[in-house]
mmCIF file with all atom_site columns, C-alpha atoms and ligand atoms in Angstrom:
data_model
loop_
_atom_site.group_PDB
_atom_site.id
_atom_site.type_symbol
_atom_site.label_atom_id
_atom_site.label_alt_id
_atom_site.label_comp_id
_atom_site.label_asym_id
_atom_site.label_entity_id
_atom_site.label_seq_id
_atom_site.pdbx_PDB_ins_code
_atom_site.Cartn_x
_atom_site.Cartn_y
_atom_site.Cartn_z
_atom_site.occupancy
_atom_site.B_iso_or_equiv
_atom_site.pdbx_formal_charge
_atom_site.auth_seq_id
_atom_site.auth_comp_id
_atom_site.auth_asym_id
_atom_site.auth_atom_id
_atom_site.pdbx_PDB_model_num
ATOM   1   C  CA  . MET Y 1 1   ? -83.744  106.108 80.940 1.00 59.00 ? 2   MET Y CA  1
ATOM   2   C  CA  . SER Y 1 2   ? -84.699  109.604 81.904 1.00 88.00 ? 3   SER Y CA  1
ATOM   3   C  CA  . ARG Y 1 3   ? -87.562  111.336 80.260 1.00 89.00 ? 4   ARG Y CA  1
ATOM   4   C  CA  . PHE Y 1 4   ? -85.193  113.986 78.833 1.00 93.00 ? 5   PHE Y CA  1
ATOM   5   C  CA  . ASN Y 1 5   ? -83.133  111.318 77.005 1.00 94.00 ? 6   ASN Y CA  1
ATOM   6   C  CA  . ALA Y 1 6   ? -86.284  109.475 75.825 1.00 94.00 ? 7   ALA Y CA  1
ATOM   7   C  CA  . ILE Y 1 7   ? -87.522  112.638 74.197 1.00 95.00 ? 8   ILE Y CA  1
ATOM   8   C  CA  . LEU Y 1 8   ? -84.206  113.295 72.572 1.00 95.00 ? 9   LEU Y CA  1
ATOM   9   C  CA  . ASP Y 1 9   ? -84.194  109.812 71.203 1.00 95.00 ? 10  ASP Y CA  1
ATOM   10  C  CA  . ARG Y 1 10  ? -87.601  110.205 69.769 1.00 95.00 ? 11  ARG Y CA  1
ATOM   11  C  CA  . PHE Y 1 11  ? -86.560  113.483 68.099 1.00 96.00 ? 12  PHE Y CA  1
ATOM   12  C  CA  . ARG Y 1 12  ? -83.514  111.668 66.599 1.00 96.00 ? 13  ARG Y CA  1
ATOM   13  C  CA  . ALA Y 1 13  ? -85.630  108.730 65.512 1.00 97.00 ? 14  ALA Y CA  1
ATOM   14  C  CA  . ASP Y 1 14  ? -87.935  111.208 63.793 1.00 96.00 ? 15  ASP Y CA  1
ATOM   15  C  CA  . GLY Y 1 15  ? -85.067  112.985 62.047 1.00 97.00 ? 16  GLY Y CA  1
ATOM   16  C  CA  . HIS Y 1 16  ? -85.259  116.163 64.042 1.00 96.00 ? 17  HIS Y CA  1
ATOM   17  C  CA  . ARG Y 1 17  ? -82.015  117.972 64.722 1.00 93.00 ? 18  ARG Y CA  1
ATOM   18  C  CA  . ILE Y 1 18  ? -80.868  118.369 68.388 1.00 95.00 ? 19  ILE Y CA  1
ATOM   19  C  CA  . THR Y 1 19  ? -79.397  121.722 68.776 1.00 94.00 ? 20  THR Y CA  1
ATOM   20  C  CA  . LYS Y 1 20  ? -77.896  123.186 71.968 1.00 94.00 ? 21  LYS Y CA  1
ATOM   21  C  CA  . ALA Y 1 21  ? -80.891  125.555 72.154 1.00 94.00 ? 22  ALA Y CA  1
ATOM   22  C  CA  . ARG Y 1 22  ? -83.469  122.838 71.718 1.00 96.00 ? 23  ARG Y CA  1
ATOM   23  C  CA  . GLU Y 1 23  ? -81.743  120.597 74.327 1.00 95.00 ? 24  GLU Y CA  1
ATOM   24  C  CA  . ASN Y 1 24  ? -81.624  123.407 76.897 1.00 96.00 ? 25  ASN Y CA  1
ATOM   25  C  CA  . ILE Y 1 25  ? -85.145  124.602 76.206 1.00 96.00 ? 26  ILE Y CA  1
ATOM   26  C  CA  . LEU Y 1 26  ? -86.438  121.073 76.823 1.00 95.00 ? 27  LEU Y CA  1
ATOM   27  C  CA  . LYS Y 1 27  ? -84.397  120.872 80.003 1.00 94.00 ? 28  LYS Y CA  1
ATOM   28  C  CA  . ILE Y 1 28  ? -85.779  124.109 81.250 1.00 95.00 ? 29  ILE Y CA  1
ATOM   29  C  CA  . PHE Y 1 29  ? -89.426  123.138 80.644 1.00 95.00 ? 30  PHE Y CA  1
ATOM   30  C  CA  . LEU Y 1 30  ? -88.830  119.714 82.285 1.00 93.00 ? 31  LEU Y CA  1
ATOM   31  C  CA  . ALA Y 1 31  ? -87.355  121.339 85.437 1.00 92.00 ? 32  ALA Y CA  1
ATOM   32  C  CA  . SER Y 1 32  ? -89.699  124.354 85.702 1.00 92.00 ? 33  SER Y CA  1
ATOM   33  C  CA  . LYS Y 1 33  ? -92.565  124.168 88.266 1.00 89.00 ? 34  LYS Y CA  1
ATOM   34  C  CA  . VAL Y 1 34  ? -94.388  127.099 86.719 1.00 92.00 ? 35  VAL Y CA  1
ATOM   35  C  CA  . PRO Y 1 35  ? -95.576  127.943 83.282 1.00 95.00 ? 36  PRO Y CA  1
ATOM   36  C  CA  . LEU Y 1 36  ? -93.086  129.980 81.299 1.00 96.00 ? 37  LEU Y CA  1
ATOM   37  C  CA  . SER Y 1 37  ? -93.545  132.831 78.747 1.00 95.00 ? 38  SER Y CA  1
ATOM   38  C  CA  . ALA Y 1 38  ? -91.252  133.162 75.861 1.00 96.00 ? 39  ALA Y CA  1
ATOM   39  C  CA  . ALA Y 1 39  ? -89.502  136.078 77.725 1.00 95.00 ? 40  ALA Y CA  1
ATOM   40  C  CA  . GLU Y 1 40  ? -89.144  134.017 80.848 1.00 95.00 ? 41  GLU Y CA  1
ATOM   41  C  CA  . LEU Y 1 41  ? -87.784  131.033 78.826 1.00 96.00 ? 42  LEU Y CA  1
ATOM   42  C  CA  . ASN Y 1 42  ? -85.295  133.421 77.310 1.00 96.00 ? 43  ASN Y CA  1
ATOM   43  C  CA  . SER Y 1 43  ? -83.995  134.702 80.641 1.00 96.00 ? 44  SER Y CA  1
ATOM   44  C  CA  . ARG Y 1 44  ? -83.551  131.142 81.833 1.00 96.00 ? 45  ARG Y CA  1
ATOM   45  C  CA  . LEU Y 1 45  ? -81.498  130.346 78.796 1.00 96.00 ? 46  LEU Y CA  1
ATOM   46  C  CA  . VAL Y 1 46  ? -79.351  133.301 79.580 1.00 96.00 ? 47  VAL Y CA  1
ATOM   47  C  CA  . THR Y 1 47  ? -78.537  131.981 82.931 1.00 95.00 ? 48  THR Y CA  1
ATOM   48  C  CA  . VAL Y 1 48  ? -77.179  128.821 81.391 1.00 93.00 ? 49  VAL Y CA  1
ATOM   49  C  CA  . ASN Y 1 49  ? -75.174  130.863 78.852 1.00 94.00 ? 50  ASN Y CA  1
ATOM   50  C  CA  . ILE Y 1 50  ? -77.249  130.155 75.898 1.00 93.00 ? 51  ILE Y CA  1
ATOM   51  C  CA  . THR Y 1 51  ? -78.107  133.143 73.674 1.00 93.00 ? 52  THR Y CA  1
ATOM   52  C  CA  . VAL Y 1 52  ? -80.694  132.724 71.030 1.00 93.00 ? 53  VAL Y CA  1
ATOM   53  C  CA  . ASN Y 1 53  ? -82.749  135.210 69.094 1.00 93.00 ? 54  ASN Y CA  1
ATOM   54  C  CA  . LYS Y 1 54  ? -86.465  135.737 69.458 1.00 93.00 ? 55  LYS Y CA  1
ATOM   55  C  CA  . THR Y 1 55  ? -87.189  133.899 66.307 1.00 95.00 ? 56  THR Y CA  1
ATOM   56  C  CA  . THR Y 1 56  ? -85.427  130.816 67.468 1.00 95.00 ? 57  THR Y CA  1
ATOM   57  C  CA  . ILE Y 1 57  ? -87.259  130.906 70.817 1.00 96.00 ? 58  ILE Y CA  1
ATOM   58  C  CA  . TYR Y 1 58  ? -90.682  131.101 69.087 1.00 96.00 ? 59  TYR Y CA  1
ATOM   59  C  CA  . ARG Y 1 59  ? -89.681  128.393 66.524 1.00 96.00 ? 60  ARG Y CA  1
ATOM   60  C  CA  . GLU Y 1 60  ? -88.472  126.035 69.355 1.00 97.00 ? 61  GLU Y CA  1
ATOM   61  C  CA  . ILE Y 1 61  ? -91.683  126.684 71.355 1.00 97.00 ? 62  ILE Y CA  1
ATOM   62  C  CA  . ASP Y 1 62  ? -93.732  125.942 68.281 1.00 97.00 ? 63  ASP Y CA  1
ATOM   63  C  CA  . PHE Y 1 63  ? -91.744  122.772 67.701 1.00 97.00 ? 64  PHE Y CA  1
ATOM   64  C  CA  . LEU Y 1 64  ? -92.243  121.419 71.184 1.00 96.00 ? 65  LEU Y CA  1
ATOM   65  C  CA  . LYS Y 1 65  ? -95.895  122.326 71.034 1.00 95.00 ? 66  LYS Y CA  1
ATOM   66  C  CA  . LYS Y 1 66  ? -96.324  120.454 67.875 1.00 95.00 ? 67  LYS Y CA  1
ATOM   67  C  CA  . GLN Y 1 67  ? -94.392  117.458 69.335 1.00 93.00 ? 68  GLN Y CA  1
ATOM   68  C  CA  . LYS Y 1 68  ? -96.912  117.636 72.327 1.00 91.00 ? 69  LYS Y CA  1
ATOM   69  C  CA  . ILE Y 1 69  ? -94.063  118.191 74.716 1.00 92.00 ? 70  ILE Y CA  1
ATOM   70  C  CA  . ILE Y 1 70  ? -95.384  121.489 76.020 1.00 95.00 ? 71  ILE Y CA  1
ATOM   71  C  CA  . ARG Y 1 71  ? -98.876  122.981 76.137 1.00 92.00 ? 72  ARG Y CA  1
ATOM   72  C  CA  . GLU Y 1 72  ? -99.877  126.504 75.737 1.00 93.00 ? 73  GLU Y CA  1
ATOM   73  C  CA  . LEU Y 1 73  ? -101.768 128.306 78.543 1.00 92.00 ? 74  LEU Y CA  1
ATOM   74  C  CA  . GLN Y 1 74  ? -103.562 131.662 78.446 1.00 88.00 ? 75  GLN Y CA  1
ATOM   75  C  CA  . PHE Y 1 75  ? -104.725 133.320 81.619 1.00 85.00 ? 76  PHE Y CA  1
ATOM   76  C  CA  . GLY Y 1 76  ? -106.326 136.405 80.243 1.00 78.00 ? 77  GLY Y CA  1
ATOM   77  C  CA  . ASP Y 1 77  ? -103.422 138.787 80.684 1.00 79.00 ? 78  ASP Y CA  1
ATOM   78  C  CA  . GLY Y 1 78  ? -102.611 138.502 77.105 1.00 83.00 ? 79  GLY Y CA  1
ATOM   79  C  CA  . LYS Y 1 79  ? -99.453  136.624 77.674 1.00 87.00 ? 80  LYS Y CA  1
ATOM   80  C  CA  . LYS Y 1 80  ? -99.018  133.045 76.472 1.00 94.00 ? 81  LYS Y CA  1
ATOM   81  C  CA  . ARG Y 1 81  ? -97.238  130.679 78.721 1.00 95.00 ? 82  ARG Y CA  1
ATOM   82  C  CA  . PHE Y 1 82  ? -96.068  127.196 78.180 1.00 96.00 ? 83  PHE Y CA  1
ATOM   83  C  CA  . GLU Y 1 83  ? -95.603  124.195 80.470 1.00 95.00 ? 84  GLU Y CA  1
ATOM   84  C  CA  . TRP Y 1 84  ? -94.893  120.562 80.546 1.00 89.00 ? 85  TRP Y CA  1
ATOM   85  C  CA  . PRO Y 1 85  ? -98.329  119.085 80.551 1.00 78.00 ? 86  PRO Y CA  1
ATOM   86  C  CA  . ASP Y 1 86  ? -97.415  116.059 82.566 1.00 74.00 ? 87  ASP Y CA  1
ATOM   87  C  CA  . ASN Y 1 87  ? -99.876  115.733 85.415 1.00 78.00 ? 88  ASN Y CA  1
ATOM   88  C  CA  . HIS Y 1 88  ? -103.397 117.190 85.511 1.00 81.00 ? 89  HIS Y CA  1
ATOM   89  C  CA  . HIS Y 1 89  ? -103.441 120.200 87.532 1.00 88.00 ? 90  HIS Y CA  1
ATOM   90  C  CA  . HIS Y 1 90  ? -104.892 123.774 87.909 1.00 90.00 ? 91  HIS Y CA  1
ATOM   91  C  CA  . HIS Y 1 91  ? -103.526 127.195 88.323 1.00 93.00 ? 92  HIS Y CA  1
ATOM   92  C  CA  . LEU Y 1 92  ? -103.529 130.004 90.802 1.00 94.00 ? 93  LEU Y CA  1
ATOM   93  C  CA  . VAL Y 1 93  ? -103.163 133.321 88.852 1.00 93.00 ? 94  VAL Y CA  1
ATOM   94  C  CA  . CYS Y 1 94  ? -102.166 136.439 90.661 1.00 94.00 ? 95  CYS Y CA  1
ATOM   95  C  CA  . ILE Y 1 95  ? -103.881 139.508 89.046 1.00 92.00 ? 96  ILE Y CA  1
ATOM   96  C  CA  . SER Y 1 96  ? -101.431 141.897 90.584 1.00 94.00 ? 97  SER Y CA  1
ATOM   97  C  CA  . CYS Y 1 97  ? -97.935  140.528 89.847 1.00 93.00 ? 98  CYS Y CA  1
ATOM   98  C  CA  . ASP Y 1 98  ? -98.926  137.979 87.113 1.00 88.00 ? 99  ASP Y CA  1
ATOM   99  C  CA  . SER Y 1 99  ? -97.296  135.156 88.941 1.00 90.00 ? 100 SER Y CA  1
ATOM   100 C  CA  . ILE Y 1 100 ? -98.795  131.722 88.352 1.00 92.00 ? 101 ILE Y CA  1
ATOM   101 C  CA  . GLU Y 1 101 ? -98.739  128.695 90.573 1.00 93.00 ? 102 GLU Y CA  1
ATOM   102 C  CA  . CYS Y 1 102 ? -99.510  125.130 89.560 1.00 92.00 ? 103 CYS Y CA  1
ATOM   103 C  CA  . ILE Y 1 103 ? -101.662 123.322 91.998 1.00 90.00 ? 104 ILE Y CA  1
ATOM   104 C  CA  . GLU Y 1 104 ? -102.971 119.740 92.278 1.00 85.00 ? 105 GLU Y CA  1
ATOM   105 C  CA  . LEU Y 1 105 ? -106.260 119.290 93.779 1.00 79.00 ? 106 LEU Y CA  1
ATOM   106 C  CA  . ASP Y 1 106 ? -106.992 116.386 96.082 1.00 76.00 ? 107 ASP Y CA  1
ATOM   107 C  CA  . GLY Y 1 107 ? -110.084 114.310 95.487 1.00 73.00 ? 108 GLY Y CA  1
ATOM   108 C  CA  . CYS Y 1 108 ? -112.987 116.569 96.108 1.00 75.00 ? 109 CYS Y CA  1
ATOM   109 C  CA  . LEU Y 1 109 ? -112.945 119.098 93.310 1.00 79.00 ? 110 LEU Y CA  1
ATOM   110 C  CA  . GLU Y 1 110 ? -111.758 116.630 90.758 1.00 78.00 ? 111 GLU Y CA  1
ATOM   111 C  CA  . ALA Y 1 111 ? -114.634 114.358 91.645 1.00 83.00 ? 112 ALA Y CA  1
ATOM   112 C  CA  . GLU Y 1 112 ? -116.985 117.290 91.315 1.00 84.00 ? 113 GLU Y CA  1
ATOM   113 C  CA  . GLU Y 1 113 ? -115.661 117.931 87.930 1.00 81.00 ? 114 GLU Y CA  1
ATOM   114 C  CA  . LYS Y 1 114 ? -116.182 114.398 86.826 1.00 82.00 ? 115 LYS Y CA  1
ATOM   115 C  CA  . LYS Y 1 115 ? -119.772 114.493 88.199 1.00 87.00 ? 116 LYS Y CA  1
ATOM   116 C  CA  . ILE Y 1 116 ? -120.587 117.677 86.165 1.00 86.00 ? 117 ILE Y CA  1
ATOM   117 C  CA  . LEU Y 1 117 ? -119.363 116.090 82.986 1.00 84.00 ? 118 LEU Y CA  1
ATOM   118 C  CA  . LYS Y 1 118 ? -121.298 112.931 83.579 1.00 86.00 ? 119 LYS Y CA  1
ATOM   119 C  CA  . GLU Y 1 119 ? -124.512 114.615 84.439 1.00 92.00 ? 120 GLU Y CA  1
ATOM   120 C  CA  . ASN Y 1 120 ? -124.325 116.688 81.195 1.00 91.00 ? 121 ASN Y CA  1
ATOM   121 C  CA  . ASN Y 1 121 ? -123.246 113.826 79.075 1.00 88.00 ? 122 ASN Y CA  1
ATOM   122 C  CA  . PHE Y 1 122 ? -120.404 115.898 77.748 1.00 85.00 ? 123 PHE Y CA  1
ATOM   123 C  CA  . LYS Y 1 123 ? -117.313 114.282 76.384 1.00 80.00 ? 124 LYS Y CA  1
ATOM   124 C  CA  . THR Y 1 124 ? -114.441 116.572 77.509 1.00 77.00 ? 125 THR Y CA  1
ATOM   125 C  CA  . ILE Y 1 125 ? -111.193 116.546 75.640 1.00 78.00 ? 126 ILE Y CA  1
ATOM   126 C  CA  . ASN Y 1 126 ? -109.419 118.945 78.017 1.00 75.00 ? 127 ASN Y CA  1
ATOM   127 C  CA  . HIS Y 1 127 ? -110.324 121.312 80.730 1.00 77.00 ? 128 HIS Y CA  1
ATOM   128 C  CA  . SER Y 1 128 ? -108.673 123.988 82.548 1.00 79.00 ? 129 SER Y CA  1
ATOM   129 C  CA  . LEU Y 1 129 ? -109.585 125.618 85.935 1.00 83.00 ? 130 LEU Y CA  1
ATOM   130 C  CA  . GLU Y 1 130 ? -107.893 128.633 87.277 1.00 89.00 ? 131 GLU Y CA  1
ATOM   131 C  CA  . PHE Y 1 131 ? -108.293 130.799 90.313 1.00 92.00 ? 132 PHE Y CA  1
ATOM   132 C  CA  . GLN Y 1 132 ? -107.606 134.487 89.936 1.00 93.00 ? 133 GLN Y CA  1
ATOM   133 C  CA  . GLY Y 1 133 ? -106.796 136.602 92.911 1.00 95.00 ? 134 GLY Y CA  1
ATOM   134 C  CA  . LEU Y 1 134 ? -103.893 137.888 94.891 1.00 97.00 ? 135 LEU Y CA  1
ATOM   135 C  CA  . CYS Y 1 135 ? -100.814 135.845 95.760 1.00 96.00 ? 136 CYS Y CA  1
ATOM   136 C  CA  . ALA Y 1 136 ? -99.332  135.811 99.304 1.00 96.00 ? 137 ALA Y CA  1
ATOM   137 C  CA  . LYS Y 1 137 ? -96.904  138.658 98.419 1.00 97.00 ? 138 LYS Y CA  1
ATOM   138 C  CA  . CYS Y 1 138 ? -99.568  140.854 96.875 1.00 97.00 ? 139 CYS Y CA  1
ATOM   139 C  CA  . GLN Y 1 139 ? -102.226 140.626 99.615 1.00 97.00 ? 140 GLN Y CA  1
HETATM 140 ZN ZN1 . LIG N 2 .   ? -98.820  138.544 93.204 1.00 73.82 ? 225 LIG N ZN1 1
HETATM 141 ZN ZN1 . LIG N 2 .   ? -99.198  124.354 85.482 1.00 73.82 ? 226 LIG N ZN1 1
HETATM 142 ZN ZN1 . LIG N 2 .   ? -109.359 119.180 86.872 1.00 73.82 ? 227 LIG N ZN1 1
#
Protein backbone atom coordinates (compact mmCIF):
# COMPACT_ATOMS: atom_id res chain seq x y z
CA MET A 1 0.00 0.00 0.00
CA SER A 2 1.30 3.43 -0.85
CA ARG A 3 2.09 5.90 1.89
CA PHE A 4 -0.59 8.16 0.55
CA ASN A 5 -3.27 5.51 1.02
CA ALA A 6 -1.86 4.45 4.37
CA ILE A 7 -2.23 8.01 5.65
CA LEU A 8 -5.75 8.35 4.29
CA ASP A 9 -6.66 5.06 5.98
CA ARG A 10 -5.28 6.35 9.25
CA PHE A 11 -7.28 9.56 8.93
CA ARG A 12 -10.45 7.56 8.27
CA ALA A 13 -9.78 5.24 11.18
CA ASP A 14 -9.38 8.28 13.43
CA GLY A 15 -12.64 9.71 12.17
CA HIS A 16 -11.19 12.60 10.15
CA ARG A 17 -12.95 13.70 7.02
CA ILE A 18 -11.19 13.25 3.71
CA THR A 19 -11.98 16.24 1.56
CA LYS A 20 -10.74 16.88 -1.98
CA ALA A 21 -8.58 19.68 -0.61
CA ARG A 22 -7.12 17.52 2.14
CA GLU A 23 -6.38 14.70 -0.27
CA ASN A 24 -4.68 16.99 -2.78
CA ILE A 25 -2.67 18.91 -0.21
CA LEU A 26 -1.35 15.63 1.10
CA LYS A 27 -0.45 14.55 -2.43
CA ILE A 28 1.37 17.81 -3.09
CA PHE A 29 3.47 17.55 0.07
CA LEU A 30 4.30 13.94 -0.71
CA ALA A 31 5.49 14.83 -4.19
CA SER A 32 7.27 18.08 -3.44
CA LYS A 33 11.05 18.00 -3.24
CA VAL A 34 11.21 21.42 -1.60
CA PRO A 35 9.47 22.91 1.43
CA LEU A 36 6.36 24.89 0.51
CA SER A 37 4.87 28.05 1.95
CA ALA A 38 1.11 28.40 2.21
CA ALA A 39 1.13 30.59 -0.91
CA GLU A 40 3.18 28.06 -2.86
CA LEU A 41 0.87 25.30 -1.73
CA ASN A 42 -2.05 27.35 -2.95
CA SER A 43 -0.58 27.87 -6.41
CA ARG A 44 0.06 24.14 -6.71
CA LEU A 45 -3.55 23.47 -5.79
CA VAL A 46 -4.63 25.86 -8.53
CA THR A 47 -2.66 23.86 -11.10
CA VAL A 48 -4.70 20.77 -10.23
CA ASN A 49 -7.91 22.80 -10.41
CA ILE A 50 -8.61 22.91 -6.72
CA THR A 51 -9.60 26.29 -5.37
CA VAL A 52 -9.70 26.76 -1.64
CA ASN A 53 -9.71 29.87 0.47
CA LYS A 54 -6.84 30.95 2.68
CA THR A 55 -8.57 29.83 5.86
CA THR A 56 -8.88 26.30 4.50
CA ILE A 57 -5.21 26.23 3.49
CA TYR A 58 -4.10 27.27 6.96
CA ARG A 59 -6.53 24.88 8.63
CA GLU A 60 -5.28 21.99 6.51
CA ILE A 61 -1.64 22.87 7.17
CA ASP A 62 -2.42 22.98 10.85
CA PHE A 63 -4.18 19.65 10.67
CA LEU A 64 -1.27 17.96 8.87
CA LYS A 65 1.16 19.47 11.34
CA LYS A 66 -0.79 18.09 14.28
CA GLN A 67 -0.93 14.72 12.57
CA LYS A 68 2.86 14.93 12.23
CA ILE A 69 2.57 14.53 8.47
CA ILE A 70 4.43 17.73 7.74
CA ARG A 71 6.82 19.86 9.74
CA GLU A 72 7.24 23.58 9.91
CA LEU A 73 10.46 25.25 8.88
CA GLN A 74 11.58 28.82 9.34
CA PHE A 75 14.60 30.18 7.57
CA GLY A 76 14.73 33.68 8.94
CA ASP A 77 12.97 35.34 6.02
CA GLY A 78 9.77 35.49 8.03
CA LYS A 79 8.06 32.93 5.83
CA LYS A 80 6.87 29.64 7.23
CA ARG A 81 7.41 26.67 5.02
CA PHE A 82 6.28 23.12 5.42
CA GLU A 83 7.61 19.82 4.26
CA TRP A 84 7.23 16.12 4.52
CA PRO A 85 9.76 15.31 7.26
CA ASP A 86 10.60 11.89 5.90
CA ASN A 87 14.33 11.57 5.87
CA HIS A 88 16.82 13.57 7.88
CA HIS A 89 18.26 16.32 5.72
CA HIS A 90 19.40 19.93 5.65
CA HIS A 91 18.73 23.00 3.59
CA LEU A 92 20.41 25.42 1.27
CA VAL A 93 18.72 28.79 1.52
CA CYS A 94 19.29 31.45 -1.13
CA ILE A 95 19.22 34.88 0.49
CA SER A 96 18.60 36.56 -2.84
CA CYS A 97 15.65 34.70 -4.40
CA ASP A 98 14.41 32.82 -1.32
CA SER A 99 14.69 29.46 -3.02
CA ILE A 100 15.26 26.47 -0.78
CA GLU A 101 16.94 23.24 -1.64
CA CYS A 102 16.86 20.09 0.47
CA ILE A 103 20.19 18.34 0.73
CA GLU A 104 21.29 15.08 2.24
CA LEU A 105 24.77 14.95 3.65
CA ASP A 106 26.93 11.97 3.29
CA GLY A 107 28.70 10.58 6.30
CA CYS A 108 31.15 13.24 7.32
CA LEU A 109 29.07 16.13 8.62
CA GLU A 110 26.42 13.86 10.13
CA ALA A 111 29.16 12.02 12.01
CA GLU A 112 30.53 15.34 13.22
CA GLU A 113 27.07 16.31 14.48
CA LYS A 114 26.80 13.09 16.45
CA LYS A 115 30.22 13.64 17.96
CA ILE A 116 29.34 17.13 19.14
CA LEU A 117 26.18 15.87 20.78
CA LYS A 118 28.01 13.05 22.48
CA GLU A 119 30.85 15.19 23.77
CA ASN A 120 28.42 17.65 25.31
CA ASN A 121 26.18 14.97 26.73
CA PHE A 122 23.24 16.63 25.14
CA LYS A 123 20.14 14.68 24.27
CA THR A 124 18.83 16.22 21.06
CA ILE A 125 15.24 15.85 20.04
CA ASN A 126 15.64 17.54 16.73
CA HIS A 127 18.16 19.67 14.96
CA SER A 128 18.34 21.70 11.83
CA LEU A 129 21.24 22.90 9.82
CA GLU A 130 20.98 25.35 7.02
CA PHE A 131 23.41 27.01 4.71
CA GLN A 132 22.61 30.54 3.65
CA GLY A 133 24.04 32.00 0.51
CA LEU A 134 23.43 32.46 -3.19
CA CYS A 135 21.97 29.78 -5.39
CA ALA A 136 23.42 28.93 -8.80
CA LYS A 137 21.08 31.38 -10.53
CA CYS A 138 21.81 34.26 -8.16
CA GLN A 139 25.60 34.13 -8.15
ZN1 LIG B 1 18.73 32.42 -5.63
ZN1 LIG C 1 13.78 19.87 3.24
ZN1 LIG D 1 21.89 16.52 10.54
